[in-house]
Amino acid sequence: MNWDQVEGNWRRLKGKAKQQWGKFTDDELDEIAGKKEELVGKLQERYGMAREEAEEEADQWREAC
């Protein structure tokens, strides 16, 4: 699944994202809306990850979906 597909299926995938990253609020998940850059930014903010680490985690999650 590519990021365009994630964005298009975000309503369905939002629950999986909530399971993966339990610190995200529903409002933050709505802000992310399936966009990689938004997800990476929130991972950095909430989990204190470096950008590269956050991008890698986001890509691994996308591949698992």
C-alpha positions as semicolon CSV with decimal commas, in nm:
position;residue;x (nm);y (nm);z (nm)
1;M;0,000;0,000;0,000
2;N;0,140;0,340;-0,091
3;W;0,078;0,666;0,098
4;D;-0,196;0,776;-0,145
5;Q;-0,383;0,456;-0,061
6;V;-0,326;0,510;0,311
7;E;-0,472;0,859;0,280
8;G;-0,770;0,729;0,083
9;N;-0,838;0,453;0,338
10;W;-0,758;0,654;0,649
11;R;-1,098;0,602;0,811
12;R;-1,035;0,227;0,809
13;L;-0,666;0,251;0,898
14;K;-0,708;0,504;1,176
15;G;-0,788;0,227;1,425
16;K;-0,466;0,044;1,333
17;A;-0,271;0,365;1,383
18;K;-0,433;0,412;1,724
19;Q;-0,329;0,058;1,821
20;Q;0,026;0,117;1,701
21;W;0,067;0,459;1,860
22;G;-0,159;0,478;2,163
23;K;-0,038;0,824;2,265
24;F;-0,212;0,984;1,967
25;T;-0,544;1,150;2,043
26;D;-0,840;1,118;1,809
27;D;-0,788;1,482;1,710
28;E;-0,425;1,414;1,621
29;L;-0,527;1,114;1,413
30;D;-0,779;1,336;1,233
31;E;-0,502;1,591;1,168
32;I;-0,273;1,320;1,029
33;A;-0,546;1,208;0,786
34;G;-0,317;0,946;0,631
35;K;-0,048;1,193;0,527
36;K;0,307;1,067;0,579
37;E;0,455;1,407;0,665
38;E;0,187;1,470;0,927
39;L;0,241;1,125;1,079
40;V;0,618;1,169;1,089
41;G;0,580;1,509;1,257
42;K;0,343;1,370;1,520
43;L;0,575;1,076;1,587
44;Q;0,860;1,319;1,644
45;E;0,647;1,538;1,869
46;R;0,474;1,270;2,079
47;Y;0,741;1,004;2,095
48;G;1,058;1,215;2,075
49;M;1,187;1,032;1,768
50;A;1,448;1,163;1,528
51;R;1,307;1,238;1,183
52;E;1,478;0,938;1,021
53;E;1,350;0,704;1,291
54;A;0,996;0,840;1,259
55;E;1,002;0,802;0,879
56;E;1,124;0,445;0,908
57;E;0,856;0,356;1,163
58;A;0,585;0,518;0,949
59;D;0,700;0,326;0,641
60;Q;0,713;-0,003;0,832
61;W;0,359;0,054;0,958
62;R;0,239;0,137;0,604
63;E;0,394;-0,184;0,468
64;A;0,224;-0,388;0,742
65;C;-0,117;-0,245;0,655
